[in-house]
Amino acid sequence: MSTSGRPRRATIRDVALEAGVSRGTVSRVLNGEPYVSAQARAAIEAAVAKVGYVPNTAARNLALQRAQAIGFIVHEPHELFLEDPNIGAILLGANRVVSGADHQMVSLVIDSERDSRRVARYLSGGFVDGAVVVSARQNDSLFGAIGRLSIPATLVGRPPADVSVPWVGIDNRGAAAAITGHLVSTGRRRIGMIAVALDRDSGADRLAGFREALGDRFDERLVVARPLYEYTAGRTAMEELLERDPEVDGVFAASDAVAAGALDALRAHGRRVPEDVGVVGFDDSSWARRTHPQLTTVHQPARLLGERAAESVLAQLRGESPEPVGTLLETHVVLRGSA
Amino acid sequence: MSTSGRPRRATIRDVALEAGVSRGTVSRVLNGEPYVSAQARAAIEAAVAKVGYVPNTAARNLALQRAQAIGFIVHEPHELFLEDPNIGAILLGANRVVSGADHQMVSLVIDSERDSRRVARYLSGGFVDGAVVVSARQNDSLFGAIGRLSIPATLVGRPPADVSVPWVGIDNRGAAAAITGHLVSTGRRRIGMIAVALDRDSGADRLAGFREALGDRFDERLVVARPLYEYTAGRTAMEELLERDPEVDGVFAASDAVAAGALDALRAHGRRVPEDVGVVGFDDSSWARRTHPQLTTVHQPARLLGERAAESVLAQLRGESPEPVGTLLETHVVLRGSA
DNA sequence: TTGTAAGCGTTATCAT
DNA sequence: ATGATAACGCTTACAA
């Protein structure tokens, strides 16, 4: 009388038994190696089907010392991971090249200290061979983990000065200066900014570009800051801006989602856009075409950023370019109705 | 003269050597087990730090026969995975309970036959202990894989009749009937529908509910179908509807994103909402509050769906409730300005 | 062409 | 309280 638990999953051993060959031969067939008799191959294939064999990847990874998987790590509140079309496009691009290389991309979202530890643990296994890291904070504990594991990683966005790791990004500062310049050149005199995520390179650099473009005209009372790139942040920040100075006639919002919020706040206060105040955004995300009027904004090649980052990780995996190096991708201003 | 490759990662063995104890003791300390001398513990902790030990999860999973990870599988074009706020909310909910149970959630997106195979392979490893499956098609090859692996899985949405697997969902048909009823009861006479994703239970059921609510008044010329829940689908479908019958005074769009598109198409054709035509959506997603006017729609507890699905998988992992069973969550109509 | 056996890094049982 | 040692399922020399 045997107590039967949940049916054990078939292993190579079972296949070998069934086919009347050794495990080594089974493994060879499974991996499409040459030097196996047609006879053995047929028997093994039949046996695989019969016992319902599926390979155990954990064991395989352990033996092979690799996982055929790349992590896509986002350090961002979950809400934003979903709302932010930029991250989405980056993910899309990365996934395209990762699957093209026949690796599996696994997305991991970090939203707390606990998450951070769990992800570090996850990375430490043979679970992923490398990682694309998005929207890390300037002082992210993740950097420590990645360094310790010495696992190939590439950042999207510029890393803090003291960590050296390959990265791809855009010239946030230059782009911000360019679009602010558009506001200036179209005659706006009292220009404010809704600055966001100043704890990240993107946020800080966009503010720097704004300041640079305005020169003497820069008035720090006209910049209001928010922690996250969100629609509602745009609404409330715009309210605050109008309170501080009802005469503002130009606004640079640090992202399109934020600009959309600003637009609605302006409408609520009876301001016409672009007649009374010109508004510009950043990203050229799907938000930009859904506002009324549509947004003048900075086009950022988000998808391409993802592709490049993934390619960089794969290259590192192949042992190429060991030294960290940053790549800047081009941006450009796209003119629509809002300014 | 030794050729030195990339530095090998430290193992338990290295720690044991360094600390002058056996591997067994190290393992015990690492797993916080009792019955270890303070002395040994201290020595081991020092050694761990010194050699920079990080555990190998693949080996651990192999030995333990579990991965502490749950897959979140979305069968959807990547673009939509990002745009669809519903999926986002489901993911959020699932992730909340998965991380709460100290498991890692890994998201896998299927967008091609090749992806499908790769994901099946991935699942087959010791990589995930179970899976939450979202937006599967009625004849999804994934079902085969999951059945073969006999890995605990729970669907979000009703599975096809011939597969028996636990699921959570909403009464799409009843909800669609209810919101269509609102259109009827507010005096709309020529009511059309923009039906979407008829190859999935949600899409088909919403159409069924619409038909049911209209009874004799149902006119199949007034329903135009689209494959995916997208904003642009709403725009073009609304155009088509206006062409087919310029007199339509009510529209049920199968999702809020689609309704938003319809709204913009109506505006472009000089129709006022809700004066000339009433529009209702489905989901009560973030879209619903960003349109002008805001949408009257069906509230669907997306986040809760994700939580329940994840809980169900965890329960199965604990060996509970072996037999498949479906759960329906409540929805309700929320009235805003669009109808 | 095929079988044998030694790893891969953990955990867990059983002595001690 | 701790040390051996046998799994876990797979790959891969090396022998035959």
XYZ file of C-alpha atoms (C1' of nucleotides) in Angstrom:
710
model
C 0.000 0.000 0.000
C 1.762 3.110 -1.155
C 0.761 6.624 -0.208
C 0.723 8.499 -3.478
C 1.343 12.233 -3.299
C 0.989 14.719 -6.128
C 2.369 13.046 -9.222
C 6.074 13.709 -9.462
C 7.138 15.484 -12.596
C 8.944 13.310 -15.120
C 12.711 13.687 -15.298
C 15.324 12.775 -17.834
C 15.853 9.576 -15.882
C 12.254 8.536 -16.529
C 12.658 9.226 -20.202
C 15.870 7.226 -20.280
C 14.238 4.294 -18.545
C 11.284 4.380 -20.866
C 13.435 4.621 -23.965
C 15.956 2.100 -22.770
C 18.959 4.376 -23.146
C 21.181 6.339 -20.806
C 20.486 9.794 -19.430
C 23.393 11.210 -21.325
C 21.871 10.201 -24.613
C 18.551 11.700 -23.671
C 20.217 14.962 -22.794
C 22.013 14.962 -26.133
C 18.812 14.485 -28.046
C 17.068 17.172 -26.046
C 19.810 19.614 -26.890
C 19.858 18.718 -30.540
C 23.396 17.467 -30.544
C 24.719 15.344 -33.403
C 25.997 11.803 -33.045
C 22.834 10.079 -31.947
C 21.376 7.191 -33.883
C 18.078 7.772 -35.558
C 16.820 4.805 -33.631
C 17.725 6.230 -30.239
C 16.348 9.609 -31.223
C 13.011 8.145 -32.202
C 12.745 6.069 -29.058
C 13.575 9.057 -26.918
C 11.122 11.335 -28.628
C 8.393 8.787 -28.131
C 9.353 8.391 -24.487
C 9.331 12.144 -23.930
C 5.804 12.325 -25.224
C 4.691 9.292 -23.288
C 5.921 10.321 -19.861
C 5.140 13.980 -20.486
C 8.620 15.196 -19.844
C 9.313 18.884 -19.453
C 12.809 20.069 -18.586
C 13.549 21.582 -15.214
C 15.085 24.938 -15.899
C 16.458 25.405 -12.417
C 18.543 22.291 -12.753
C 19.563 23.248 -16.221
C 20.651 26.685 -15.121
C 22.566 25.250 -12.246
C 24.487 22.934 -14.530
C 24.942 25.489 -17.276
C 25.541 28.429 -14.991
C 23.238 30.657 -16.969
C 19.550 31.452 -17.165
C 18.765 32.798 -20.614
C 16.876 35.542 -18.865
C 17.350 39.275 -18.426
C 15.801 41.279 -15.631
C 14.000 44.544 -16.297
C 14.101 46.412 -13.043
C 11.949 49.421 -12.406
C 12.366 51.411 -9.245
C 9.135 53.303 -9.148
C 5.838 53.228 -7.305
C 3.708 50.606 -8.977
C 1.106 53.186 -9.892
C 3.609 55.076 -11.899
C 5.106 52.075 -13.540
C 1.702 51.702 -15.100
C 0.851 55.299 -15.831
C 4.185 56.359 -17.182
C 4.118 55.787 -20.927
C 7.806 56.373 -21.050
C 8.701 53.406 -18.948
C 6.262 51.428 -21.001
C 7.989 52.289 -24.220
C 11.389 51.516 -22.762
C 10.106 48.149 -21.630
C 8.757 47.515 -25.087
C 12.059 48.244 -26.725
C 14.048 46.181 -24.271
C 11.691 43.272 -24.606
C 11.972 43.377 -28.359
C 15.700 42.840 -28.385
C 15.741 40.484 -25.433
C 13.243 38.133 -27.007
C 14.992 38.561 -30.314
C 18.043 37.065 -28.656
C 15.831 34.254 -27.405
C 16.090 35.250 -23.812
C 13.203 35.731 -21.460
C 12.679 39.179 -20.022
C 11.309 39.291 -16.514
C 10.058 42.554 -15.089
C 10.594 43.329 -11.456
C 9.131 46.376 -9.789
C 10.683 47.826 -6.677
C 8.403 49.894 -4.500
C 9.769 49.446 -0.987
C 12.836 48.541 0.984
C 11.471 45.059 1.314
C 10.973 44.781 -2.438
C 14.489 45.963 -2.883
C 15.864 43.176 -0.748
C 13.697 40.591 -2.425
C 14.794 41.698 -5.854
C 18.417 41.629 -4.772
C 17.911 38.087 -3.597
C 16.204 37.223 -6.831
C 19.026 38.639 -8.894
C 21.536 36.731 -6.866
C 20.262 33.400 -8.020
C 21.005 31.904 -11.374
C 17.714 33.527 -12.324
C 18.865 36.247 -14.625
C 22.088 36.690 -16.507
C 21.915 40.436 -16.566
C 19.647 43.397 -16.014
C 18.316 46.603 -17.487
C 17.723 49.102 -14.725
C 15.288 51.972 -15.129
C 14.672 55.111 -13.110
C 17.058 54.408 -10.319
C 17.399 57.077 -7.704
C 20.677 58.850 -7.343
C 21.482 56.959 -4.157
C 19.911 53.646 -4.932
C 20.764 50.634 -2.821
C 20.359 48.592 -5.963
C 23.723 49.796 -7.170
C 25.316 48.080 -4.223
C 23.642 44.798 -4.997
C 24.532 44.895 -8.660
C 28.100 45.755 -7.926
C 28.419 42.977 -5.386
C 26.990 40.423 -7.760
C 29.038 41.738 -10.627
C 26.168 40.901 -12.920
C 26.087 42.677 -16.281
C 23.742 45.623 -16.074
C 22.990 48.713 -18.060
C 21.142 51.745 -16.823
C 18.588 53.816 -18.601
C 19.489 57.275 -17.428
C 22.733 58.675 -16.156
C 24.088 57.004 -13.015
C 25.375 58.982 -10.048
C 28.921 60.191 -10.405
C 30.428 57.604 -8.080
C 29.117 54.467 -9.743
C 30.556 53.324 -13.011
C 28.196 51.243 -15.064
C 27.241 51.409 -18.735
C 24.214 53.558 -19.481
C 22.118 55.093 -22.213
C 20.155 58.291 -21.875
C 19.277 61.616 -23.371
C 20.556 65.114 -22.849
C 17.783 66.228 -20.527
C 19.443 69.513 -19.837
C 19.938 70.481 -23.443
C 16.457 69.398 -24.415
C 14.881 71.325 -21.562
C 16.829 74.401 -22.563
C 15.674 73.994 -26.151
C 11.998 73.777 -25.368
C 12.181 76.567 -22.841
C 13.822 78.556 -25.591
C 10.724 78.001 -27.700
C 8.594 79.584 -25.010
C 10.955 82.541 -24.878
C 11.138 83.005 -28.622
C 7.367 83.070 -28.933
C 7.240 86.054 -26.661
C 6.357 84.602 -23.269
C 7.684 86.830 -20.488
C 6.664 85.262 -17.209
C 7.647 81.639 -17.587
C 7.191 79.088 -14.827
C 8.203 75.491 -14.492
C 6.637 72.473 -12.890
C 9.716 70.521 -11.875
C 9.451 66.866 -10.988
C 11.561 64.093 -9.498
C 14.479 66.266 -8.531
C 16.078 63.251 -6.875
C 16.766 61.760 -10.281
C 19.090 62.852 -13.000
C 16.240 63.477 -15.426
C 14.380 65.773 -13.062
C 17.399 67.695 -11.904
C 18.773 68.112 -15.413
C 15.496 69.408 -16.819
C 15.396 72.068 -14.167
C 19.000 72.974 -14.914
C 18.187 73.340 -18.606
C 15.215 75.552 -17.827
C 17.328 77.775 -15.674
C 20.048 77.931 -18.253
C 17.670 78.972 -21.027
C 16.141 81.732 -18.952
C 19.384 83.224 -17.727
C 18.667 86.489 -15.879
C 14.976 86.083 -16.384
C 14.976 82.988 -14.177
C 12.829 83.505 -11.105
C 12.888 80.707 -8.607
C 9.515 81.722 -7.229
C 8.110 80.496 -10.529
C 9.251 76.911 -10.175
C 7.123 74.556 -8.166
C 8.356 71.048 -7.490
C 6.616 67.710 -7.189
C 7.994 64.270 -6.368
C 6.457 62.204 -9.165
C 5.623 62.528 -12.853
C 1.857 62.433 -12.463
C -1.187 64.062 -13.969
C -2.475 65.231 -10.603
C 0.900 66.697 -9.753
C 0.414 68.887 -12.817
C -3.006 70.040 -11.690
C -2.041 71.019 -8.177
C 1.274 72.507 -9.183
C -0.406 74.677 -11.788
C -2.878 75.909 -9.198
C 0.009 76.847 -6.994
C 1.779 78.590 -9.818
C -1.310 80.669 -10.626
C -1.581 81.647 -7.015
C 2.023 82.689 -6.808
C 1.727 84.745 -9.948
C -1.562 85.115 -11.814
C 0.296 86.719 -14.686
C 2.276 83.652 -15.822
C 2.069 83.329 -19.568
C 4.314 80.323 -20.119
C 4.811 76.978 -18.412
C 7.330 74.216 -18.909
C 6.003 71.015 -17.372
C 8.612 68.325 -16.776
C 6.533 65.652 -18.488
C 3.511 65.394 -20.767
C 1.356 63.837 -18.062
C 2.155 66.776 -15.837
C 1.465 69.182 -18.689
C -1.923 67.567 -19.198
C -2.760 68.237 -15.568
C -1.581 71.814 -15.926
C -3.767 72.280 -18.992
C -6.855 71.192 -17.111
C -6.042 73.435 -14.187
C -5.619 76.372 -16.551
C -8.933 75.643 -18.198
C -10.591 75.498 -14.790
C -9.240 78.958 -14.099
C -10.484 80.368 -17.338
C -7.107 80.708 -19.022
C -6.958 79.952 -22.727
C -4.111 77.885 -24.133
C -2.142 78.942 -26.088
C -3.653 82.453 -26.253
C -3.258 83.408 -22.583
C -0.532 81.000 -21.606
C 1.747 78.715 -23.573
C 2.375 75.250 -22.195
C 5.080 72.782 -23.164
C 5.746 69.268 -21.960
C 8.426 66.625 -22.207
C 8.455 63.047 -23.556
C 6.156 63.191 -26.571
C 4.211 60.346 -25.044
C 0.664 59.353 -25.892
C -0.549 62.116 -23.571
C 0.726 64.720 -25.959
C -1.856 63.957 -28.621
C -4.793 63.553 -26.327
C -4.908 66.974 -24.812
C -6.755 69.944 -26.269
C -4.845 71.610 -27.700
C -2.196 68.998 -28.362
C 1.143 69.497 -26.667
C 4.282 71.082 -27.933
C 6.896 68.889 -26.331
C 10.307 67.214 -26.509
C 10.408 63.987 -28.403
C 12.400 61.389 -26.538
C 13.219 58.046 -28.207
C 12.013 55.938 -25.300
C 11.682 52.723 -27.206
C 15.141 53.085 -28.647
C 16.529 53.685 -25.179
C 15.142 50.327 -24.147
C 16.584 48.618 -27.182
C 20.015 50.102 -26.690
C 20.095 49.227 -23.033
C 19.141 45.639 -23.730
C 21.692 45.375 -26.502
C 24.314 46.658 -24.132
C 23.490 43.980 -21.579
C 23.630 41.262 -24.207
C 26.940 42.606 -25.433
C 28.346 42.451 -21.938
C 27.131 38.895 -21.700
C 29.140 38.087 -24.781
C 32.127 39.533 -23.029
C 32.330 42.726 -25.031
C 33.145 46.238 -23.875
C 33.948 45.678 -20.246
C 34.422 49.342 -19.445
C 31.398 51.445 -18.555
C 30.437 54.043 -21.045
C 27.451 56.289 -21.563
C 25.527 56.892 -24.758
C 23.359 59.906 -25.435
C 20.456 59.585 -27.865
C 19.017 62.473 -29.861
C 15.899 64.390 -28.931
C 14.026 67.137 -30.737
C 11.274 69.623 -30.109
C 7.930 68.856 -31.721
C 5.583 71.761 -32.273
C 1.844 71.324 -31.751
C -0.891 73.607 -30.575
C -0.140 74.313 -26.934
C 2.651 76.833 -27.421
C 50.916 30.379 -13.660
C 47.169 30.143 -13.498
C 44.844 31.567 -16.099
C 42.281 33.491 -14.075
C 38.841 33.917 -15.579
C 36.074 36.102 -14.255
C 36.098 35.710 -10.475
C 33.944 32.779 -9.435
C 31.103 33.684 -7.157
C 31.574 32.622 -3.554
C 29.634 29.548 -2.434
C 28.622 28.126 0.887
C 31.709 25.972 0.684
C 33.926 29.061 0.630
C 32.151 30.468 3.624
C 32.524 27.186 5.467
C 36.239 27.046 4.729
C 36.743 30.620 5.826
C 34.760 30.154 9.020
C 36.251 26.770 9.781
C 32.917 24.976 10.022
C 30.945 22.593 7.857
C 28.611 23.542 5.029
C 25.687 22.241 6.985
C 26.268 24.712 9.752
C 26.582 27.559 7.326
C 23.322 26.607 5.702
C 21.631 26.544 9.078
C 22.836 29.990 9.958
C 21.811 31.326 6.577
C 18.316 30.008 7.074
C 18.028 31.288 10.601
C 17.639 27.875 12.171
C 18.120 27.363 15.904
C 20.756 25.168 17.489
C 23.852 26.969 16.350
C 26.396 28.290 18.781
C 26.776 32.029 19.005
C 30.408 31.472 18.250
C 29.781 29.610 15.010
C 27.158 32.137 13.991
C 29.526 35.025 14.483
C 32.344 33.340 12.593
C 30.018 32.531 9.734
C 28.578 35.995 9.496
C 32.054 37.413 9.354
C 33.025 34.928 6.679
C 29.957 35.735 4.607
C 30.887 39.376 4.611
C 34.519 38.672 3.920
C 34.095 36.420 0.910
C 31.059 38.355 -0.359
C 28.767 35.399 -0.393
C 25.382 35.628 -2.076
C 23.127 32.583 -2.281
C 22.470 30.881 -5.588
C 18.750 30.732 -5.983
C 18.814 28.203 -8.789
C 20.563 25.696 -6.583
C 18.293 26.520 -3.718
C 15.189 26.023 -5.810
C 16.492 22.767 -7.106
C 17.063 21.447 -3.623
C 13.865 22.897 -2.221
C 11.743 22.150 -5.228
C 10.166 25.542 -5.156
C 10.958 29.031 -6.353
C 9.110 31.494 -4.151
C 7.975 33.168 -7.315
C 4.663 33.593 -9.087
C 4.322 34.348 -12.760
C 2.003 37.080 -14.005
C 1.234 36.204 -17.571
C -0.371 38.644 -19.932
C -1.392 37.547 -23.363
C -1.737 40.858 -25.091
C 0.150 42.959 -27.600
C 2.835 44.796 -25.679
C 1.370 48.122 -26.623
C -1.860 47.255 -24.922
C -0.272 45.795 -21.883
C 0.963 49.294 -21.315
C -2.044 51.297 -22.344
C -4.692 49.231 -20.671
C -5.203 50.641 -17.188
C -7.212 47.613 -16.285
C -4.389 45.197 -16.691
C -2.263 47.615 -14.785
C -4.598 47.617 -11.839
C -4.860 43.855 -11.877
C -1.094 43.600 -11.867
C -0.974 45.996 -8.971
C -3.383 43.960 -6.905
C -1.674 40.686 -7.686
C 1.708 42.099 -6.864
C 0.457 43.389 -3.548
C -0.551 39.984 -2.289
C 2.313 38.132 -3.912
C 4.915 40.320 -2.272
C 2.911 40.221 0.918
C 3.464 36.472 0.928
C 7.146 37.152 0.375
C 7.182 35.758 -3.105
C 8.576 37.469 -6.153
C 6.187 38.271 -8.930
C 7.614 38.086 -12.419
C 5.668 39.502 -15.333
C 5.780 37.774 -18.670
C 4.155 39.220 -21.755
C 3.130 37.000 -24.631
C 2.841 38.673 -27.979
C 3.661 35.941 -30.485
C 3.754 32.218 -30.983
C 7.435 32.329 -30.255
C 6.839 34.203 -27.014
C 4.292 31.624 -26.124
C 6.756 28.806 -26.471
C 9.408 30.650 -24.578
C 7.069 31.382 -21.727
C 5.979 27.764 -21.629
C 9.584 26.751 -21.377
C 10.125 29.306 -18.669
C 7.192 28.086 -16.656
C 8.400 24.538 -16.960
C 11.507 25.214 -14.960
C 11.605 25.536 -11.230
C 11.230 29.234 -11.976
C 7.750 29.898 -10.750
C 5.557 27.963 -8.391
C 2.336 29.154 -9.923
C 0.823 31.717 -12.228
C -1.854 34.354 -12.604
C -3.040 34.436 -16.188
C -4.682 37.517 -17.666
C -6.607 38.105 -20.839
C -6.174 34.690 -22.356
C -7.931 34.093 -25.615
C -10.675 31.550 -25.741
C -8.451 29.079 -27.557
C -5.170 29.849 -25.947
C -2.276 27.431 -26.360
C -1.209 28.482 -22.898
C -3.936 26.344 -21.403
C -2.273 23.280 -22.851
C 1.057 24.166 -21.314
C -0.394 24.898 -17.917
C -2.366 21.702 -17.884
C 0.638 19.664 -18.892
C 2.778 21.164 -16.183
C 0.019 20.878 -13.638
C 1.243 24.092 -12.119
C -1.192 26.001 -9.935
C -2.772 28.756 -11.960
C -5.736 31.067 -11.666
C -7.294 33.010 -14.492
C -8.580 36.521 -14.464
C -11.645 36.197 -16.619
C -13.820 33.234 -17.407
C -12.009 30.343 -19.110
C -13.437 28.569 -22.149
C -15.989 25.937 -21.361
C -13.690 23.006 -21.915
C -10.886 23.952 -19.583
C -11.360 23.674 -15.867
C -9.166 25.995 -13.898
C -9.953 28.338 -11.026
C -10.824 31.874 -12.046
C -12.091 35.222 -10.850
C -14.036 37.651 -12.956
C -17.002 39.940 -13.203
C -20.443 39.552 -14.708
C -19.672 41.346 -17.933
C -23.020 40.526 -19.403
C -25.076 41.779 -16.494
C -23.004 44.924 -16.165
C -23.285 45.683 -19.867
C -27.017 45.214 -19.681
C -27.205 47.542 -16.697
C -25.332 50.400 -18.311
C -27.169 49.996 -21.585
C -30.316 50.196 -19.510
C -29.172 53.592 -18.295
C -28.969 54.805 -21.866
C -32.478 53.492 -22.525
C -33.967 54.939 -19.377
C -32.619 58.393 -20.153
C -34.567 58.404 -23.366
C -32.007 57.438 -25.997
C -33.701 55.762 -28.932
C -31.035 54.924 -31.465
C -28.358 53.234 -29.434
C -25.195 51.847 -30.970
C -22.334 49.838 -29.558
C -18.619 49.758 -30.167
C -17.857 46.129 -29.445
C -14.292 45.017 -28.825
C -12.288 41.818 -28.427
C -15.076 39.469 -29.356
C -12.620 36.594 -29.159
C -12.518 36.938 -25.411
C -15.157 36.281 -22.812
C -15.223 39.926 -21.725
C -15.864 41.223 -25.214
C -18.432 38.646 -26.176
C -20.314 38.961 -22.897
C -20.535 42.730 -23.080
C -22.096 42.486 -26.482
C -24.518 39.874 -25.210
C -25.539 42.141 -22.351
C -26.078 45.057 -24.719
C -28.282 42.951 -26.915
C -30.204 41.628 -23.980
C -30.932 45.096 -22.607
C -32.174 46.359 -25.943
C -34.430 43.439 -26.728
C -36.474 44.203 -29.843
C -34.814 47.543 -30.258
C -31.490 45.812 -30.952
C -30.249 46.621 -34.430
C -27.149 44.804 -35.487
C -26.285 47.488 -38.008
C -25.583 49.699 -35.038
C -22.807 47.605 -33.597
C -19.339 48.038 -35.002
C -16.569 45.721 -33.850
C -12.866 46.219 -33.265
C -10.171 43.755 -32.233
C -8.526 45.652 -29.390
C -9.499 47.945 -26.524
C -7.808 51.055 -27.857
C -8.453 54.768 -28.011
C -8.046 54.867 -31.778
C -10.428 51.968 -32.184
C -13.001 54.204 -30.516
C -12.348 57.070 -32.890
C -12.615 55.096 -36.093
C -15.513 52.990 -34.910
C -17.466 56.093 -33.954
C -16.867 57.556 -37.385
C -18.214 54.399 -38.890
C -21.225 54.449 -36.639
C -22.035 58.038 -37.603
C -21.806 57.096 -41.226
C -24.091 54.146 -40.839
C -26.646 56.214 -38.972
C -26.168 59.945 -38.394
C -29.112 59.896 -36.014
C -27.524 57.786 -33.253
C -28.181 59.368 -29.910
C -26.586 56.803 -27.628
C -23.371 54.780 -27.649
C -22.089 52.028 -25.421
C -18.331 51.713 -25.847
C -16.855 48.460 -24.581
C -14.163 50.246 -22.582
C -13.358 53.723 -21.315
C -10.393 54.106 -23.647
C -12.666 53.314 -26.548
C -15.287 55.705 -25.215
C -12.676 58.441 -25.051
C -11.947 57.914 -28.714
C -15.633 58.008 -29.512
C -16.014 61.256 -27.607
C -13.315 62.920 -29.665
C -14.819 61.644 -32.919
C -18.203 63.018 -31.890
C -16.714 66.370 -31.058
C -14.982 66.427 -34.436
C -18.374 65.915 -36.074
C -20.004 68.687 -34.136
C -22.096 66.493 -31.860
C -22.511 67.639 -28.281
C -22.228 65.131 -25.438
C -24.470 64.478 -23.624
C -26.993 66.813 -25.288
C -26.974 65.260 -28.768
C -25.668 61.836 -27.916
C -25.105 59.993 -24.663
C -21.934 57.962 -24.313
C -21.114 55.303 -21.742
C -17.969 53.297 -21.211
C -16.778 50.342 -19.203
C -14.012 49.883 -16.574
C -14.073 53.136 -14.641
C -10.382 53.447 -15.365
C -8.341 56.616 -15.205
C -9.634 57.509 -18.661
C -13.083 58.048 -17.265
C -12.128 61.178 -15.350
C -9.968 62.696 -17.997
C -12.493 63.140 -20.712
C -14.776 66.152 -21.129
C -17.390 65.485 -20.014
C -16.329 62.733 -17.670
C -17.629 59.267 -18.434
C -20.626 57.444 -17.105
C -19.287 53.928 -16.910
C -19.225 50.558 -15.153
C -16.958 50.357 -12.181
C -14.946 47.176 -12.239
C -12.814 46.224 -9.228
C -9.693 45.533 -11.244
C -7.269 45.721 -8.383
C -9.368 43.366 -6.328
C -9.479 40.927 -9.221
C -5.705 40.798 -9.165
C -5.633 40.295 -5.421
C -8.138 37.503 -5.503
C -6.409 35.727 -8.335
C -3.085 35.869 -6.537
C -4.657 34.667 -3.312
C -6.149 31.784 -5.183
C -2.779 30.738 -6.542
C -1.200 30.945 -3.115
C -4.036 28.900 -1.675
C -3.489 26.222 -4.274
C 0.171 26.228 -3.391
C -0.790 25.491 0.181
C -2.747 22.565 -1.132
C -6.175 24.069 -0.614
C -9.230 23.835 -2.819
C -8.079 21.489 -5.533
C -11.216 21.746 -7.600
C -11.589 24.609 -10.050
C -14.177 27.184 -9.184
C -15.097 30.608 -10.442
C -15.724 33.730 -8.419
C -17.696 36.724 -9.613
C -16.934 40.131 -8.143
C -19.445 42.978 -7.940
C -19.629 45.861 -10.390
C -21.788 48.979 -10.395
C -22.707 51.797 -12.701
C -21.150 55.166 -11.901
C -22.923 58.233 -13.237
C -20.912 61.165 -14.539
C -21.518 63.718 -17.232
C -21.429 61.798 -20.491
C -24.895 60.232 -20.314
C 27.343 6.202 -31.122
C 26.566 5.484 -26.266
C 27.191 4.883 -21.230
C 29.400 6.425 -16.860
C 30.224 9.611 -13.588
C 31.630 13.971 -11.878
C 30.090 18.277 -11.112
C 26.647 22.740 -10.474
C 25.299 25.028 -5.061
C 21.784 24.032 -1.835
C 19.170 21.599 1.751
C 18.151 17.834 4.857
C 18.789 13.422 7.196
C 21.338 11.041 10.278
C 24.857 10.141 13.119
C 27.770 11.861 16.630
C 25.481 21.788 18.323
C 27.836 20.052 14.280
C 29.779 17.243 10.471
C 29.128 13.841 6.684
C 26.600 12.653 2.940
C 22.849 11.860 -0.048
C 19.586 13.980 -2.780
C 17.611 17.776 -6.370
C 17.715 17.296 -12.296
C 20.690 18.461 -15.636
C 25.139 18.757 -18.671
C 29.503 17.124 -20.242
C 34.005 15.291 -20.382
C 35.921 10.845 -20.750
C 35.774 5.963 -21.719
C 34.337 2.393 -24.231
